[in-house]
Amino acid sequence: MGEKTFSPNNWERLVSADRERMLPVESFIELSKPQASEIWADIGCGPGYFTLPIAERVKKIYAIDISDEMLQVCRNRALEKKITNIEYVKIKNERLPFSKQFFDKILLVNVYHELEDSKKIINELKRTIKSNGRIYLIDWKYEEMEFGPPLEHRIPPDKVVDEFKQKNISLIEISEIYRFNYVLVFGRRDGDE
């Protein structure tokens, strides 16, 4: 992952009331409809802002991050809430240590713009998502704001869609549930392994 990564020292900002106003989890829950039988991945989980509410609704979720500190914060927050169906996975790069078609749904929130090699992660997403699965990519809108990463770090959604399309992953939906972030929902094309 890139040098543009969010500092673990600022993790409390990722679970703040301001973030809840800007990026309400319940809006995503309504969109993605987590099911009790599903296995999820939250890539770049940070302190578990999305991980914990999803965990309360699914069979298992894998909290995946490059930061030991963020994974520990996520683990501590889950323990406080007595959530036990989360597996914590540290990764060093875009390689995901899971078998083919492992996940029902994969979530990436404000991670894509931090990647050094987006093509590698797209290959890994395609490899690890089930044939009928969904990939939810949430990232900063490509516009100047007084907060968030600078514009030169943000990636326009049409560029993201093109990168996924090149790997035979189809755009299913563009959701406007957030004011400052776009939400892209992807799925594998029929017949792909």
Coordinates of N, CA and C in Angstrom, one line a residue:
M1 N 0.8 -1.2 0.0 CA 0.0 0.0 0.0 C 0.9 1.2 0.0
G2 N 0.3 2.4 -0.3 CA 1.1 3.6 -0.5 C 1.6 4.3 0.7
E3 N 2.4 5.4 0.4 CA 2.9 6.2 1.5 C 1.8 7.3 1.8
K4 N 0.7 7.2 1.2 CA -0.4 8.2 1.4 C -1.4 7.6 2.5
T5 N -1.0 6.5 3.2 CA -1.8 5.9 4.1 C -2.1 6.8 5.3
F6 N -3.3 6.6 5.9 CA -3.7 7.3 7.1 C -2.9 6.9 8.3
S7 N -2.5 7.9 9.1 CA -1.7 7.6 10.3 C -2.5 6.9 11.4
P8 N -2.1 5.8 11.9 CA -2.8 5.1 13.0 C -2.9 6.0 14.3
N9 N -2.0 7.0 14.4 CA -2.1 7.9 15.6 C -3.4 8.7 15.6
N10 N -4.0 8.8 14.4 CA -5.3 9.6 14.3 C -6.5 8.7 14.2
W11 N -6.5 7.5 14.7 CA -7.6 6.6 14.5 C -8.9 7.1 15.1
E12 N -8.9 7.9 16.1 CA -10.1 8.4 16.8 C -10.9 9.2 15.8
R13 N -10.3 9.9 14.8 CA -11.0 10.7 13.8 C -11.8 9.8 13.0
L14 N -11.4 8.5 12.8 CA -12.1 7.6 12.0 C -13.4 7.0 12.6
V15 N -13.6 7.2 13.9 CA -14.8 6.8 14.6 C -15.5 7.9 15.2
S16 N -15.3 9.1 14.8 CA -15.8 10.3 15.5 C -17.2 10.6 15.0
A17 N -17.9 11.5 15.8 CA -19.2 11.9 15.4 C -19.2 12.7 14.1
D18 N -18.2 13.4 13.8 CA -18.1 14.0 12.5 C -18.1 13.0 11.4
R19 N -17.4 11.9 11.5 CA -17.4 10.9 10.5 C -18.7 10.3 10.4
E20 N -19.4 10.1 11.5 CA -20.8 9.5 11.4 C -21.7 10.4 10.6
R21 N -21.5 11.7 10.8 CA -22.4 12.6 10.0 C -22.0 12.6 8.5
M22 N -20.7 12.5 8.2 CA -20.3 12.5 6.8 C -20.5 11.2 6.1
L23 N -20.3 10.1 6.9 CA -20.3 8.8 6.3 C -21.0 7.8 7.2
P24 N -22.4 8.0 7.3 CA -23.1 7.2 8.2 C -23.1 5.7 7.8
V25 N -22.8 4.8 8.7 CA -22.7 3.4 8.4 C -24.0 2.8 8.0
E26 N -25.1 3.3 8.7 CA -26.4 2.7 8.4 C -26.8 2.9 6.9
S27 N -26.4 4.0 6.3 CA -26.7 4.2 4.9 C -26.0 3.1 4.1
F28 N -24.8 2.7 4.4 CA -24.1 1.6 3.7 C -24.8 0.3 4.0
I29 N -25.2 0.1 5.2 CA -25.9 -1.2 5.6 C -27.2 -1.3 4.8
E30 N -27.9 -0.3 4.6 CA -29.2 -0.3 3.8 C -28.8 -0.7 2.4
L31 N -27.8 -0.1 1.8 CA -27.4 -0.4 0.5 C -26.9 -1.8 0.3
S32 N -26.0 -2.3 1.1 CA -25.4 -3.6 0.9 C -26.1 -4.8 1.5
K33 N -27.1 -4.5 2.4 CA -27.9 -5.6 3.0 C -27.1 -6.8 3.4
P34 N -26.2 -6.7 4.4 CA -25.5 -7.8 4.9 C -26.4 -9.0 5.4
Q35 N -26.0 -10.2 5.1 CA -26.8 -11.4 5.4 C -26.1 -12.2 6.4
A36 N -26.8 -12.9 7.3 CA -26.2 -13.7 8.3 C -25.4 -14.9 7.8
S37 N -25.6 -15.3 6.6 CA -24.8 -16.4 6.0 C -23.5 -15.9 5.3
E38 N -23.3 -14.6 5.2 CA -22.2 -14.1 4.4 C -20.8 -14.0 5.1
I39 N -19.8 -14.1 4.2 CA -18.4 -13.9 4.7 C -17.9 -12.6 4.0
W40 N -17.5 -11.6 4.7 CA -17.1 -10.3 4.2 C -15.6 -10.1 4.4
A41 N -15.1 -9.1 3.7 CA -13.7 -8.6 3.9 C -13.9 -7.1 4.0
D42 N -13.2 -6.5 5.0 CA -13.1 -5.0 5.1 C -11.6 -4.7 4.9
I43 N -11.3 -4.3 3.7 CA -9.8 -4.1 3.3 C -9.5 -2.6 3.7
G44 N -8.5 -2.5 4.5 CA -8.2 -1.1 5.1 C -9.2 -0.8 6.2
C45 N -9.4 -1.7 7.0 CA -10.5 -1.6 8.0 C -10.2 -0.5 9.1
G46 N -9.0 -0.1 9.3 CA -8.7 0.9 10.3 C -9.2 0.4 11.6
P47 N -9.8 1.3 12.4 CA -10.3 1.0 13.7 C -11.7 0.2 13.7
G48 N -12.1 -0.1 12.6 CA -13.4 -1.0 12.5 C -14.6 -0.2 12.4
Y49 N -14.6 1.0 11.9 CA -15.8 1.9 11.8 C -16.9 1.2 11.1
F50 N -16.6 0.5 9.9 CA -17.6 -0.2 9.2 C -17.6 -1.7 9.6
T51 N -16.4 -2.2 10.0 CA -16.2 -3.6 10.3 C -17.2 -4.1 11.4
L52 N -17.3 -3.3 12.5 CA -18.1 -3.8 13.7 C -19.5 -3.8 13.4
P53 N -20.1 -2.8 12.8 CA -21.6 -2.9 12.5 C -21.9 -4.0 11.5
I54 N -21.0 -4.2 10.5 CA -21.2 -5.3 9.6 C -21.1 -6.7 10.3
A55 N -20.1 -6.8 11.2 CA -19.9 -8.1 11.9 C -21.2 -8.5 12.7
E56 N -21.9 -7.5 13.2 CA -23.2 -7.8 13.9 C -24.2 -8.4 13.1
R57 N -24.0 -8.4 11.7 CA -25.1 -8.9 10.8 C -24.7 -10.1 10.0
V58 N -23.4 -10.5 10.0 CA -22.9 -11.5 9.1 C -22.3 -12.7 9.8
K59 N -22.0 -13.8 9.1 CA -21.4 -14.9 9.7 C -20.0 -14.6 10.2
K60 N -19.2 -14.0 9.3 CA -17.8 -13.7 9.6 C -17.3 -12.5 8.7
I61 N -16.5 -11.7 9.3 CA -15.8 -10.6 8.5 C -14.4 -10.6 8.8
Y62 N -13.6 -10.4 7.8 CA -12.1 -10.3 7.9 C -11.7 -8.9 7.9
A63 N -11.2 -8.4 9.0 CA -10.7 -7.0 9.2 C -9.2 -7.1 8.7
I64 N -9.0 -6.4 7.5 CA -7.7 -6.5 6.9 C -7.0 -5.1 6.8
D65 N -5.8 -5.0 7.3 CA -5.1 -3.7 7.3 C -3.6 -4.0 7.2
I66 N -2.9 -2.9 6.8 CA -1.4 -3.0 6.8 C -0.8 -2.5 8.2
S67 N -1.7 -2.0 9.0 CA -1.2 -1.5 10.3 C -1.6 -2.4 11.5
D68 N -0.5 -2.8 12.2 CA -0.8 -3.6 13.4 C -1.6 -2.7 14.4
E69 N -1.3 -1.4 14.5 CA -1.9 -0.5 15.5 C -3.4 -0.5 15.2
M70 N -3.8 -0.3 13.9 CA -5.2 -0.2 13.5 C -5.9 -1.5 13.8
L71 N -5.3 -2.6 13.5 CA -5.9 -3.9 13.8 C -6.1 -4.1 15.3
Q72 N -5.2 -3.6 16.1 CA -5.3 -3.7 17.6 C -6.5 -2.9 18.1
V73 N -6.6 -1.7 17.5 CA -7.7 -0.8 17.9 C -9.0 -1.4 17.5
C74 N -9.1 -2.0 16.3 CA -10.3 -2.7 15.9 C -10.6 -3.9 16.8
R75 N -9.6 -4.6 17.2 CA -9.8 -5.8 18.1 C -10.3 -5.3 19.4
N76 N -9.7 -4.3 20.0 CA -10.1 -3.7 21.3 C -11.6 -3.2 21.2
R77 N -11.9 -2.5 20.2 CA -13.3 -2.0 20.1 C -14.3 -3.2 19.9
A78 N -13.9 -4.2 19.2 CA -14.8 -5.4 19.1 C -14.9 -6.1 20.4
L79 N -13.9 -6.2 21.2 CA -13.9 -6.9 22.5 C -14.9 -6.1 23.4
E80 N -14.8 -4.8 23.4 CA -15.7 -3.9 24.2 C -17.1 -4.2 23.9
K81 N -17.4 -4.5 22.6 CA -18.8 -4.7 22.2 C -19.2 -6.2 22.1
K82 N -18.2 -7.0 22.6 CA -18.4 -8.5 22.6 C -18.7 -9.1 21.3
I83 N -18.1 -8.5 20.2 CA -18.2 -9.1 18.9 C -17.1 -10.1 18.7
T84 N -17.4 -11.3 18.3 CA -16.4 -12.4 18.2 C -16.3 -13.0 16.9
N85 N -17.0 -12.5 15.9 CA -16.9 -13.1 14.5 C -16.0 -12.3 13.6
I86 N -15.0 -11.7 14.1 CA -14.0 -10.9 13.3 C -12.7 -11.6 13.3
E87 N -12.1 -11.9 12.1 CA -10.7 -12.3 12.0 C -9.9 -11.2 11.6
Y88 N -8.7 -11.0 12.2 CA -7.8 -9.9 11.9 C -6.6 -10.3 11.1
V89 N -6.4 -9.7 10.0 CA -5.4 -10.1 9.0 C -4.5 -8.9 8.7
K90 N -3.2 -9.0 9.0 CA -2.3 -8.0 8.5 C -1.7 -8.4 7.2
I91 N -1.7 -7.4 6.3 CA -1.1 -7.6 5.0 C 0.0 -6.6 4.8
K92 N 1.0 -6.9 3.9 CA 2.1 -6.0 3.7 C 2.0 -5.3 2.4
N93 N 1.1 -5.8 1.5 CA 1.0 -5.2 0.1 C -0.4 -5.6 -0.4
E94 N -0.6 -5.5 -1.7 CA -1.9 -5.8 -2.2 C -2.3 -7.2 -2.3
R95 N -1.4 -8.1 -1.9 CA -1.7 -9.6 -2.0 C -2.7 -10.0 -0.8
L96 N -3.7 -10.7 -1.1 CA -4.7 -11.1 -0.1 C -4.5 -12.6 0.1
P97 N -4.3 -13.0 1.4 CA -4.0 -14.4 1.7 C -5.2 -15.3 1.8
F98 N -6.0 -15.3 0.8 CA -7.3 -16.1 0.8 C -7.4 -16.9 -0.5
S99 N -8.2 -18.0 -0.4 CA -8.4 -18.8 -1.6 C -9.3 -18.1 -2.6
K100 N -9.5 -18.8 -3.8 CA -10.4 -18.3 -4.8 C -11.8 -18.3 -4.3
Q101 N -12.5 -17.3 -4.7 CA -14.0 -17.2 -4.5 C -14.3 -17.4 -3.0
F102 N -13.6 -16.7 -2.1 CA -13.7 -16.8 -0.7 C -14.8 -16.0 -0.1
F103 N -14.9 -14.7 -0.6 CA -15.8 -13.7 0.0 C -17.1 -13.5 -0.7
D104 N -18.2 -13.3 0.0 CA -19.4 -12.9 -0.5 C -19.4 -11.4 -0.9
K105 N -18.8 -10.7 0.0 CA -18.8 -9.2 -0.2 C -17.4 -8.7 0.3
I106 N -16.9 -7.7 -0.4 CA -15.7 -7.0 -0.1 C -15.9 -5.5 0.0
L107 N -15.4 -4.9 1.0 CA -15.5 -3.5 1.2 C -14.2 -2.8 1.3
L108 N -14.0 -1.7 0.5 CA -12.8 -0.8 0.6 C -13.3 0.6 0.8
V109 N -13.0 1.2 1.9 CA -13.5 2.6 2.2 C -12.3 3.5 2.3
N110 N -12.2 4.5 1.4 CA -11.1 5.5 1.4 C -9.8 4.8 1.4
V111 N -9.7 3.8 0.6 CA -8.4 3.0 0.5 C -7.8 3.1 -0.9
Y112 N -8.7 3.1 -1.9 CA -8.3 3.0 -3.3 C -7.3 4.1 -3.6
H113 N -7.5 5.3 -3.2 CA -6.6 6.4 -3.5 C -5.2 6.3 -2.9
E114 N -5.1 5.4 -1.9 CA -3.8 5.2 -1.2 C -3.0 4.1 -1.8
L115 N -3.5 3.3 -2.7 CA -2.8 2.1 -3.3 C -1.7 2.5 -4.2
E116 N -0.6 1.8 -4.1 CA 0.5 2.0 -5.0 C 0.2 1.3 -6.3
D117 N -0.4 0.1 -6.3 CA -0.7 -0.6 -7.5 C -2.1 -1.1 -7.5
S118 N -3.0 -0.3 -8.1 CA -4.4 -0.6 -8.1 C -4.7 -1.9 -8.9
K119 N -3.9 -2.1 -9.9 CA -4.2 -3.3 -10.8 C -4.0 -4.6 -10.0
K120 N -3.0 -4.6 -9.1 CA -2.8 -5.8 -8.3 C -4.0 -6.1 -7.3
I121 N -4.5 -5.0 -6.7 CA -5.6 -5.2 -5.8 C -6.8 -5.7 -6.5
I122 N -7.0 -5.1 -7.7 CA -8.2 -5.5 -8.5 C -8.1 -7.0 -8.9
N123 N -6.9 -7.4 -9.3 CA -6.7 -8.9 -9.5 C -7.1 -9.7 -8.3
E124 N -6.7 -9.2 -7.1 CA -6.9 -10.0 -5.9 C -8.4 -9.9 -5.5
L125 N -9.0 -8.8 -5.8 CA -10.5 -8.7 -5.5 C -11.2 -9.7 -6.4
K126 N -10.9 -9.7 -7.7 CA -11.5 -10.6 -8.6 C -11.3 -12.1 -8.2
R127 N -10.1 -12.4 -7.8 CA -9.7 -13.8 -7.4 C -10.5 -14.2 -6.2
T128 N -10.7 -13.4 -5.2 CA -11.2 -13.8 -3.9 C -12.7 -13.6 -3.8
I129 N -13.4 -12.8 -4.7 CA -14.8 -12.6 -4.6 C -15.5 -13.8 -5.2
K130 N -16.6 -14.2 -4.6 CA -17.5 -15.3 -5.2 C -18.1 -14.8 -6.5
S131 N -18.5 -15.7 -7.4 CA -19.0 -15.4 -8.7 C -20.2 -14.5 -8.6
N132 N -21.0 -14.6 -7.6 CA -22.2 -13.8 -7.5 C -22.0 -12.7 -6.4
G133 N -20.7 -12.5 -6.0 CA -20.4 -11.6 -4.9 C -20.4 -10.1 -5.4
R134 N -20.2 -9.2 -4.4 CA -20.2 -7.8 -4.7 C -19.0 -7.2 -4.0
I135 N -18.4 -6.2 -4.7 CA -17.3 -5.4 -4.2 C -17.8 -4.0 -4.1
Y136 N -17.7 -3.4 -2.9 CA -18.2 -2.0 -2.6 C -16.9 -1.2 -2.4
L137 N -16.8 -0.2 -3.3 CA -15.6 0.7 -3.2 C -16.1 2.1 -2.9
I138 N -15.8 2.6 -1.7 CA -16.1 3.9 -1.3 C -14.9 4.8 -1.2
D139 N -14.9 5.9 -1.9 CA -13.7 6.8 -1.8 C -14.1 8.2 -2.0
W140 N -13.2 9.1 -1.7 CA -13.4 10.5 -1.8 C -13.8 11.0 -3.2
K141 N -14.8 11.8 -3.3 CA -15.2 12.4 -4.5 C -14.0 13.2 -5.1
Y142 N -14.0 13.3 -6.4 CA -12.8 14.0 -7.0 C -13.2 15.5 -7.2
E143 N -13.1 16.1 -6.0 CA -13.3 17.6 -6.0 C -12.6 18.2 -4.8
E144 N -12.3 19.4 -4.9 CA -11.6 20.1 -3.8 C -12.5 20.2 -2.6
M145 N -11.9 19.9 -1.4 CA -12.6 20.0 -0.1 C -11.6 20.5 0.9
E146 N -12.2 21.0 2.0 CA -11.3 21.5 3.1 C -10.8 20.4 4.0
F147 N -11.2 19.2 3.7 CA -10.8 18.0 4.5 C -10.5 16.9 3.5
G148 N -10.0 15.8 4.1 CA -9.7 14.6 3.3 C -8.4 14.8 2.6
P149 N -8.0 13.9 1.7 CA -6.8 14.0 1.0 C -6.8 15.1 0.0
P150 N -5.6 15.6 -0.4 CA -5.6 16.6 -1.5 C -6.1 16.0 -2.8
L151 N -6.6 16.9 -3.6 CA -7.2 16.5 -4.9 C -6.2 15.6 -5.7
E152 N -4.9 15.9 -5.7 CA -4.0 15.1 -6.5 C -3.9 13.6 -6.0
H153 N -4.4 13.3 -4.8 CA -4.4 12.0 -4.3 C -5.7 11.3 -4.6
R154 N -6.7 12.0 -4.9 CA -8.1 11.4 -5.2 C -8.1 10.9 -6.6
I155 N -9.0 9.9 -6.8 CA -9.1 9.3 -8.1 C -10.6 9.4 -8.6
P156 N -10.7 10.0 -9.8 CA -12.1 10.1 -10.3 C -12.8 8.7 -10.5
P157 N -14.1 8.7 -10.2 CA -14.8 7.4 -10.2 C -14.7 6.7 -11.6
D158 N -14.8 7.5 -12.7 CA -14.7 6.9 -14.0 C -13.4 6.2 -14.3
K159 N -12.3 6.7 -13.7 CA -11.0 6.0 -13.8 C -11.0 4.7 -13.1
V160 N -11.6 4.7 -11.9 CA -11.8 3.5 -11.1 C -12.6 2.4 -11.9
V161 N -13.7 2.9 -12.4 CA -14.6 2.0 -13.2 C -13.8 1.4 -14.4
D162 N -13.0 2.3 -15.1 CA -12.3 1.8 -16.3 C -11.2 0.7 -15.8
E163 N -10.6 1.0 -14.7 CA -9.6 0.0 -14.2 C -10.2 -1.4 -13.9
F164 N -11.4 -1.3 -13.3 CA -12.1 -2.6 -13.0 C -12.6 -3.3 -14.3
K165 N -13.1 -2.4 -15.2 CA -13.6 -3.0 -16.5 C -12.5 -3.7 -17.2
Q166 N -11.3 -3.2 -17.2 CA -10.1 -3.8 -17.9 C -9.8 -5.2 -17.3
K167 N -10.3 -5.4 -16.1 CA -10.1 -6.8 -15.4 C -11.4 -7.6 -15.5
N168 N -12.3 -7.2 -16.3 CA -13.6 -7.9 -16.5 C -14.4 -8.0 -15.2
I169 N -14.4 -6.9 -14.5 CA -15.3 -6.7 -13.3 C -16.2 -5.6 -13.7
S170 N -17.5 -5.9 -13.6 CA -18.5 -4.9 -14.1 C -19.0 -4.0 -13.0
L171 N -19.3 -2.8 -13.4 CA -20.0 -1.8 -12.5 C -21.4 -2.2 -12.4
I172 N -22.0 -2.5 -11.2 CA -23.3 -2.8 -11.0 C -24.2 -1.6 -10.7
E173 N -23.6 -0.7 -9.9 CA -24.3 0.5 -9.4 C -23.4 1.5 -9.0
I174 N -23.8 2.8 -9.2 CA -23.2 3.9 -8.5 C -24.2 4.5 -7.6
S175 N -23.8 4.6 -6.3 CA -24.8 5.0 -5.3 C -24.4 6.4 -4.8
E176 N -25.4 7.2 -4.6 CA -25.2 8.6 -4.1 C -25.5 8.8 -2.6
I177 N -25.3 7.7 -1.8 CA -25.7 7.8 -0.4 C -24.8 8.7 0.4
Y178 N -23.7 9.1 -0.1 CA -22.8 10.0 0.7 C -22.5 11.3 -0.1
R179 N -22.4 12.4 0.7 CA -22.2 13.7 0.1 C -20.7 13.9 -0.4
F180 N -19.8 13.4 0.4 CA -18.4 13.6 0.1 C -17.6 12.4 -0.5
N181 N -18.3 11.3 -0.7 CA -17.7 10.1 -1.2 C -18.6 9.5 -2.2
Y182 N -18.0 8.9 -3.2 CA -18.7 8.0 -4.2 C -18.7 6.6 -3.7
V183 N -19.8 5.9 -4.1 CA -19.9 4.4 -3.8 C -20.1 3.7 -5.1
L184 N -19.1 2.8 -5.4 CA -19.2 2.0 -6.6 C -19.4 0.6 -6.2
V185 N -20.4 -0.1 -6.8 CA -20.6 -1.5 -6.6 C -20.3 -2.3 -7.8
F186 N -19.4 -3.2 -7.6 CA -18.9 -4.1 -8.7 C -19.3 -5.5 -8.5
G187 N -19.3 -6.3 -9.6 CA -19.5 -7.7 -9.6 C -18.7 -8.3 -10.7
R188 N -18.4 -9.6 -10.6 CA -17.7 -10.3 -11.7 C -18.6 -10.5 -12.8
R189 N -18.1 -10.5 -14.0 CA -18.9 -10.8 -15.2 C -19.2 -12.3 -15.3
D190 N -20.4 -12.7 -15.7 CA -20.8 -14.1 -15.8 C -19.7 -14.9 -16.6
G191 N -19.4 -16.1 -16.1 CA -18.5 -17.0 -16.8 C -17.0 -16.8 -16.3
D192 N -16.7 -15.7 -15.6 CA -15.4 -15.5 -15.1 C -15.1 -16.4 -13.9
E193 N -13.9 -16.9 -13.9 CA -13.5 -17.7 -12.7 C -12.9 -16.9 -11.6

